[in-house]
Short mmCIF file of C-alpha atoms in Angstrom, two decimals:
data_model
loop_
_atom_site.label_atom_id
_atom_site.label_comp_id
_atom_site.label_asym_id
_atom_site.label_seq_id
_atom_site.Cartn_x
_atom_site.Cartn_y
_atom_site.Cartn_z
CA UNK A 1 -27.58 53.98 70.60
CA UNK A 2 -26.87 57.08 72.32
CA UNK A 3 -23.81 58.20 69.86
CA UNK A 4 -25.57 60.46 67.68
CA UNK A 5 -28.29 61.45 70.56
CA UNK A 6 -24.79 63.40 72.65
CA UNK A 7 -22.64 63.86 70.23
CA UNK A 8 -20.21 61.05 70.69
CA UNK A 9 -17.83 59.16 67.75
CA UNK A 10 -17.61 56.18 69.77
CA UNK A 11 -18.49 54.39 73.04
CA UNK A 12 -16.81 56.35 75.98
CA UNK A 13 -17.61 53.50 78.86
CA UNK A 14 -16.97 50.19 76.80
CA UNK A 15 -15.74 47.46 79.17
CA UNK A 16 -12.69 46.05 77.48
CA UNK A 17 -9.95 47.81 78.45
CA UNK A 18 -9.25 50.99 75.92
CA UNK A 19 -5.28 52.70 76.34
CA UNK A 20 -6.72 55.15 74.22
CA UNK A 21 -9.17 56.36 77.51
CA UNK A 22 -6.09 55.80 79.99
CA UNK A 23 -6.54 58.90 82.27
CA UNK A 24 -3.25 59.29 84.52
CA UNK A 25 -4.93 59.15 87.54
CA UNK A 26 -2.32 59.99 90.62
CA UNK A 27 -2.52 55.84 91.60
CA UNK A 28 -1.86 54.55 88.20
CA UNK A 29 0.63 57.13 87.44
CA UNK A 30 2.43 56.22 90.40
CA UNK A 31 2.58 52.26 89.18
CA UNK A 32 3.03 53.46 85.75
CA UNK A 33 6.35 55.12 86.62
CA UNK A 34 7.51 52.34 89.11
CA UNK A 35 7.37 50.02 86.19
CA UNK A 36 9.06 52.10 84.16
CA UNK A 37 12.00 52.54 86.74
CA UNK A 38 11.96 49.21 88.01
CA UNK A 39 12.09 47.69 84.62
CA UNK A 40 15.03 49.97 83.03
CA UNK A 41 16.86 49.19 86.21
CA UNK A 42 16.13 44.97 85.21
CA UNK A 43 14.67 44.44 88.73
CA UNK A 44 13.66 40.72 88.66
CA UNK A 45 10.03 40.85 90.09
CA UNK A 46 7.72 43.50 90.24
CA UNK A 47 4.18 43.27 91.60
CA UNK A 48 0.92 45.32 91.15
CA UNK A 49 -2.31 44.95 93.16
CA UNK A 50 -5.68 46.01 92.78
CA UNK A 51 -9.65 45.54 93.34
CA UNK A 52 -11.47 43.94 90.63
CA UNK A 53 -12.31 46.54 88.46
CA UNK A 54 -9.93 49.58 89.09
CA UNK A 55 -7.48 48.88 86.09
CA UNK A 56 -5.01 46.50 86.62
CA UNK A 57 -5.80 45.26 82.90
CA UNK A 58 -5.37 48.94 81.75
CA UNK A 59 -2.25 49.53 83.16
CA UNK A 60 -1.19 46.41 81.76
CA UNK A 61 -1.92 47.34 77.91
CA UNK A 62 -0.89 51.03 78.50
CA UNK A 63 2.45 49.50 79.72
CA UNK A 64 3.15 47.29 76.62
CA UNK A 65 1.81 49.98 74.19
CA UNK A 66 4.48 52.34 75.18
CA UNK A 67 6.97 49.69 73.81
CA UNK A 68 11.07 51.03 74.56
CA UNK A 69 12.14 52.57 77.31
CA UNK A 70 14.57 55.20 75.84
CA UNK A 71 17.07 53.47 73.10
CA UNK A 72 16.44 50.26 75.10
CA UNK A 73 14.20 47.71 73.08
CA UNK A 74 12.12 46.05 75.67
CA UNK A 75 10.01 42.63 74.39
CA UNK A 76 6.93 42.24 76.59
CA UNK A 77 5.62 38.68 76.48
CA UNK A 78 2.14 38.98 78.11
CA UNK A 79 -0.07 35.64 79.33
CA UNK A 80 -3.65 36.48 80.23
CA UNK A 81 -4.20 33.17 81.32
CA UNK A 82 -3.32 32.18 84.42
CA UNK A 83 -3.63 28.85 84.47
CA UNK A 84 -0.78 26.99 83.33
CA UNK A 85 1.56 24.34 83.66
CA UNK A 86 5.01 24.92 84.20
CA UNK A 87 5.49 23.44 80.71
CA UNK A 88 2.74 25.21 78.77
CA UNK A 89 4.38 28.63 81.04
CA UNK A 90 7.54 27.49 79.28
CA UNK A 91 6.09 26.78 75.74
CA UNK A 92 4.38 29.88 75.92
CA UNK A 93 7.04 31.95 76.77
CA UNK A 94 9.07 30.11 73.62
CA UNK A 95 6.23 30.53 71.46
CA UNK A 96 6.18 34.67 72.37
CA UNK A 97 10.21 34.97 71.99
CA UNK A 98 10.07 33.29 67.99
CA UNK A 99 11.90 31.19 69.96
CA UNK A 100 13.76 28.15 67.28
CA UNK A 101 12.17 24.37 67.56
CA UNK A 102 14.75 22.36 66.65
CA UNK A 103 14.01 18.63 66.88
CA UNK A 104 14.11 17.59 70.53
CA UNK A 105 13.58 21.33 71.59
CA UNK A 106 10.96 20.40 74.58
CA UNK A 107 13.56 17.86 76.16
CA UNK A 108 15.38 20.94 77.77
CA UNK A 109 13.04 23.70 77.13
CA UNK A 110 14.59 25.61 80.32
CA UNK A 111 18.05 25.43 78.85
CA UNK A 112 16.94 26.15 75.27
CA UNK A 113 15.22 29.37 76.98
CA UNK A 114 18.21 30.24 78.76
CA UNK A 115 20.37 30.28 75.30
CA UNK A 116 17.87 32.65 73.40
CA UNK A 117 17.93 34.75 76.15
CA UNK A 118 21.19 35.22 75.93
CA UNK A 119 20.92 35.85 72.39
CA UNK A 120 18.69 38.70 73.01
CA UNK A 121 20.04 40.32 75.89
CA UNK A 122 23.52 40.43 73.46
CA UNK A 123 21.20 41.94 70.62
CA UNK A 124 20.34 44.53 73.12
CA UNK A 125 16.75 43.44 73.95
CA UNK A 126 15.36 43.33 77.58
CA UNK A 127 12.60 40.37 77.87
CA UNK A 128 10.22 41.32 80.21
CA UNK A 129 7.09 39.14 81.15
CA UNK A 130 3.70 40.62 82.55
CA UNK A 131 1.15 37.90 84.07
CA UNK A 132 -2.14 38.69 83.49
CA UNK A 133 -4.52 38.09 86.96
CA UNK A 134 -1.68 36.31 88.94
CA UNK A 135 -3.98 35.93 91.98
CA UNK A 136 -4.98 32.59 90.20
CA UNK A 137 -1.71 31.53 89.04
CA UNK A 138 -0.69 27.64 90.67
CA UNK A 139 1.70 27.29 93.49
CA UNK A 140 3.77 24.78 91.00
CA UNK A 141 3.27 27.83 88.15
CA UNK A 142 4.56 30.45 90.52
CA UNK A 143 7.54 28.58 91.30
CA UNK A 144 8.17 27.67 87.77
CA UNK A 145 8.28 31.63 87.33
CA UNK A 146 10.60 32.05 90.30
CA UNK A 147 12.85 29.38 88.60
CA UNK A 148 12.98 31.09 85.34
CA UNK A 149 13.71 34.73 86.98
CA UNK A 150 16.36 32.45 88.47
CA UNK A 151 18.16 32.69 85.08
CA UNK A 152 20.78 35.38 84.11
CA UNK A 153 24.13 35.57 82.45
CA UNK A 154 27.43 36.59 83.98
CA UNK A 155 25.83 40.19 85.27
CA UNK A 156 22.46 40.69 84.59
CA UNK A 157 19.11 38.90 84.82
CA UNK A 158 17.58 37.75 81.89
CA UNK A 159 13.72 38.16 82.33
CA UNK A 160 11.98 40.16 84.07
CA UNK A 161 8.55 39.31 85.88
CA UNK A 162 5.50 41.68 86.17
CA UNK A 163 2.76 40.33 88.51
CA UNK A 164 -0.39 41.72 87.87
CA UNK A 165 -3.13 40.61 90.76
CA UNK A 166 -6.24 41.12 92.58
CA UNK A 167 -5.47 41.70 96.91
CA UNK A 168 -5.68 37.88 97.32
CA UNK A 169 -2.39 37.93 95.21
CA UNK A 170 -0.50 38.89 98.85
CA UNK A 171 -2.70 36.74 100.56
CA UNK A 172 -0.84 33.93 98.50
CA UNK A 173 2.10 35.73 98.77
CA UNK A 174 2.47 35.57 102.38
CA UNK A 175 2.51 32.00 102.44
CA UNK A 176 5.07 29.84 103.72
CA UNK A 177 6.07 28.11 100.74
CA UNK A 178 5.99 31.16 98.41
CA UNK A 179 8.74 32.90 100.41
CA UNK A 180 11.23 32.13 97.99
CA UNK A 181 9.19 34.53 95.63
CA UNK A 182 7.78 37.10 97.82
CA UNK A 183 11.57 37.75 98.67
CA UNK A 184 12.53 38.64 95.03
CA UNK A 185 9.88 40.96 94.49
CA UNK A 186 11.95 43.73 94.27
CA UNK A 187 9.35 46.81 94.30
CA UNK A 188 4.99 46.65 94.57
CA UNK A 189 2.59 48.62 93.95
CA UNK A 190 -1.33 49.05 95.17
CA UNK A 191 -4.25 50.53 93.00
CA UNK A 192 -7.17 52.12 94.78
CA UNK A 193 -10.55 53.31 94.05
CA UNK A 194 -11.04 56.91 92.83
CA UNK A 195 -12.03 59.62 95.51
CA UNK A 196 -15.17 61.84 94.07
CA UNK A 197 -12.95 64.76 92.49
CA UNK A 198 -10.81 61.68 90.07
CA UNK A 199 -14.27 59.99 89.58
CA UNK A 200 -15.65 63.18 88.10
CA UNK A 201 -12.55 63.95 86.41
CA UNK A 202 -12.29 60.36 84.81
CA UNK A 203 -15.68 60.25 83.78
CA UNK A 204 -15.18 63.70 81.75
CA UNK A 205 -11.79 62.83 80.81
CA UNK A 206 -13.85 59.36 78.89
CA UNK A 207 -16.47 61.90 77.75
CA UNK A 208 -13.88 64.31 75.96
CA UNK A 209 -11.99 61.77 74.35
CA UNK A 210 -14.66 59.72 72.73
CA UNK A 211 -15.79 63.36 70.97
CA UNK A 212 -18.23 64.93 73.74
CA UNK A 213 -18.07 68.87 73.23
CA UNK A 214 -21.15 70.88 75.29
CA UNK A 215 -22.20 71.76 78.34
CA UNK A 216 -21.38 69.10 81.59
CA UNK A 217 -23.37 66.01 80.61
CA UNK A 218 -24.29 64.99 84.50
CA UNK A 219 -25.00 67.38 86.91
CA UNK A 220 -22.80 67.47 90.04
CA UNK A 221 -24.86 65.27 92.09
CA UNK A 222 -25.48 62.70 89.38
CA UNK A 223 -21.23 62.82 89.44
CA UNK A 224 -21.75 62.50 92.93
CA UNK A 225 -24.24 59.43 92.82
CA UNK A 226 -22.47 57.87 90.48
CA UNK A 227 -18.85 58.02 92.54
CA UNK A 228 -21.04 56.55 95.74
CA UNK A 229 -22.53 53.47 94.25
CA UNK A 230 -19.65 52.78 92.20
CA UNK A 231 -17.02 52.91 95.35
CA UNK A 232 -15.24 54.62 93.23
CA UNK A 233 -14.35 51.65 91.31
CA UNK A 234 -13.63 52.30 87.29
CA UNK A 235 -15.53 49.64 86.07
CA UNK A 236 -18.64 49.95 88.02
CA UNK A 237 -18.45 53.71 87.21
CA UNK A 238 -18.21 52.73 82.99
CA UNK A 239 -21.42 50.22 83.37
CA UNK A 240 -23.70 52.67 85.73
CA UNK A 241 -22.28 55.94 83.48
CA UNK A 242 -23.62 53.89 79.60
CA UNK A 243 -26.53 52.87 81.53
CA UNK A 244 -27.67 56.43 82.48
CA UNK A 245 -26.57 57.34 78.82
CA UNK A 246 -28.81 54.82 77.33
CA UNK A 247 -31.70 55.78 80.02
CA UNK A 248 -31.33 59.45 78.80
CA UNK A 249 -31.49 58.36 75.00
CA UNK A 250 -34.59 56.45 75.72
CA UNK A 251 -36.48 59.68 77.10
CA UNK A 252 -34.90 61.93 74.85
CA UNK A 253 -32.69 63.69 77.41
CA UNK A 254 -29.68 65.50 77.18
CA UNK A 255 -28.82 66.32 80.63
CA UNK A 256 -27.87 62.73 83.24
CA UNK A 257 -29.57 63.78 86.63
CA UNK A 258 -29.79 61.99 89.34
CA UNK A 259 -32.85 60.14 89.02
CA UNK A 260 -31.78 58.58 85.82
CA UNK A 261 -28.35 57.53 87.73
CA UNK A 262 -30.38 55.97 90.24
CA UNK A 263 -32.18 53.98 88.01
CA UNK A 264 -29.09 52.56 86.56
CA UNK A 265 -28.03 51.92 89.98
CA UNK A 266 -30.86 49.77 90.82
CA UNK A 267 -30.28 47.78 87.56
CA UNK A 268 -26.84 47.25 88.32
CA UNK A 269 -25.15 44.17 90.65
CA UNK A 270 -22.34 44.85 92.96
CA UNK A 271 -23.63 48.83 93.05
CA UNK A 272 -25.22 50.51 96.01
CA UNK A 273 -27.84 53.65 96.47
CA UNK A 274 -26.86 56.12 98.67
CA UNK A 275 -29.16 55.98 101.67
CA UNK A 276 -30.26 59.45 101.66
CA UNK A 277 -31.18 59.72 97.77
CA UNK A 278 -32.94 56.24 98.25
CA UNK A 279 -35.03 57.64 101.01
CA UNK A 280 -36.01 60.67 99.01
CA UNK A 281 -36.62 58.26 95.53
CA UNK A 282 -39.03 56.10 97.48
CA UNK A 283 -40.96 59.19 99.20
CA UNK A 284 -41.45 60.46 96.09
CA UNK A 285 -42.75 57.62 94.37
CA UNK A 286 -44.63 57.27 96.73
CA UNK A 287 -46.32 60.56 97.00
CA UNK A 288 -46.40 59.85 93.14
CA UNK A 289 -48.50 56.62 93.34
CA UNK A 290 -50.89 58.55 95.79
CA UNK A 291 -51.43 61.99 93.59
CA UNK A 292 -52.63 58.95 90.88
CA UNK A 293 -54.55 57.40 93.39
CA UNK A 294 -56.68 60.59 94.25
CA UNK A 295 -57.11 61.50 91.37
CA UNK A 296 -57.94 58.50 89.68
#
């Protein structure tokens, strides 16, 4: 690998999500601290939207790693998968809580749910749940989450609901028989791609923190390259940054220009090559194959 080759202690562009590479980017700080808020306050039902691929997951994992808000102990029960049945939603959410099984505990799971909720909201501890790609959840699922936001005690509500989705999330939002929910969504929040100054910055920011010291590994216009066929996306701009890593590695490089960005562009799905830079690649390769030609 490229570690030794640049310098690095560790992978700087792995896929699975890192908190330990969060960059507070302007959009995600923004979410950041209207979960924060929203959640202190114990607003029921807070949703976050964003692309495939610019950090929903993240944001999710930096959220639960910062634990308490203040003296207030906040329990985060989080369920990646989204496809569940109201009762394995239920069972899950026991399950997460240590809830007690006595015998006969699934007859009324919902009520037993309700009781240890109590319990822990008089122990001082706020229960807050964060769903994991939402955008895929059920209709029956979602409602069985609207049902159990439903529950509270004399003055406040006892679980809180964090929606993490892609944009087809408000799509299913804005359907008829999901109004019930899409009315107690209390506050929402968009992620967007990065413009080319963030792009830059995050890629450095990754560089730094996995033990890069030197002179600016890519050169402004590989930055630039990079931000263009990524969209700005975060993911896209982790796979096409390794790949021009491991392409320097392999020719014994130490600066990323932009031909070697290009060729992990044109190895990569879902990534596009600026028009301009393509125009000048395939001139000169082909000006290339014709010096060999002549003087072959």
């Amino acid at each position: 690998m490229y570690l030794d080759h640049l310098g690095l202690h560790e992978a700087p562009f792995t896929l699975p999500p890192h908190p330990g590479f969060y960059f507070g980017l302007p959009a995600h700080e923004e979410a950041l601290q209207v979960l924060r808020w929203a959640i202190g306050q114990g607003e029921g039902f807070i949703k976050v939207t964003g692309e495939v691929g610019t950090g929903k997951t993240l944001l999710c994992r930096k959220l639960m790693e910062e634990g308490n808000l203040g003296d207030q102990e906040v329990r985060y029960v989080w369920l990646p998968n989204p496809h569940l049945l109201p009762c394995e939603l239920k069972s899950a959410l026991a399950s997460a809580l240590d809830m007690p099984r006595p015998e006969g505990w699934q007859q009324d799971l919902t009520g037993q749910l309700h009781q240890h909720l109590i319990q822990l909201q008089q122990a001082g501890v706020r229960v807050v749940v964060v769903m994991d790609e939402a955008q895929a959840l059920p209709d029956y699922t979602l409602e069985a989450l609207r049902l159990l936001g439903n529950l509270d005690s004399e003055s406040h509500q006892l679980l809180q609901v964090v929606l993490f989705g892609q944009p087809e999330l408000n799509r299913r939002l804005a359907e008829d028989n999901l109004r019930q929910l899409r009315q107690r969504i209390a506050f929402a929040c968009a992620l967007r791609p990065l413009c080319r100054e963030e792009a830059q910055a995050y890629v450095e920011h990754r560089l730094y923190t996995a033990g890069y010291r030197g002179a600016p590994l890519f050169t402004k216009l590989a930055h630039h390259h990079l931000w263009r066929a990524a969209r700005g996306v975060p993911r896209l701009l982790n796979i096409l940054a390794h790949k021009s890593m491991m392409l320097a590695y392999g020719e014994g490089e130490r600066l990323i220009t932009p031909r070697l960005v290009s060729e992990a562009i044109r190895d990569t799905e879902d990534t596009r090559l600026a028009s301009g830079w393509r125009q000048w690649l395939q001139g000169s390769v082909h000006a290339m194959f014709s010096i060999w030609g002549k003087n072959g």
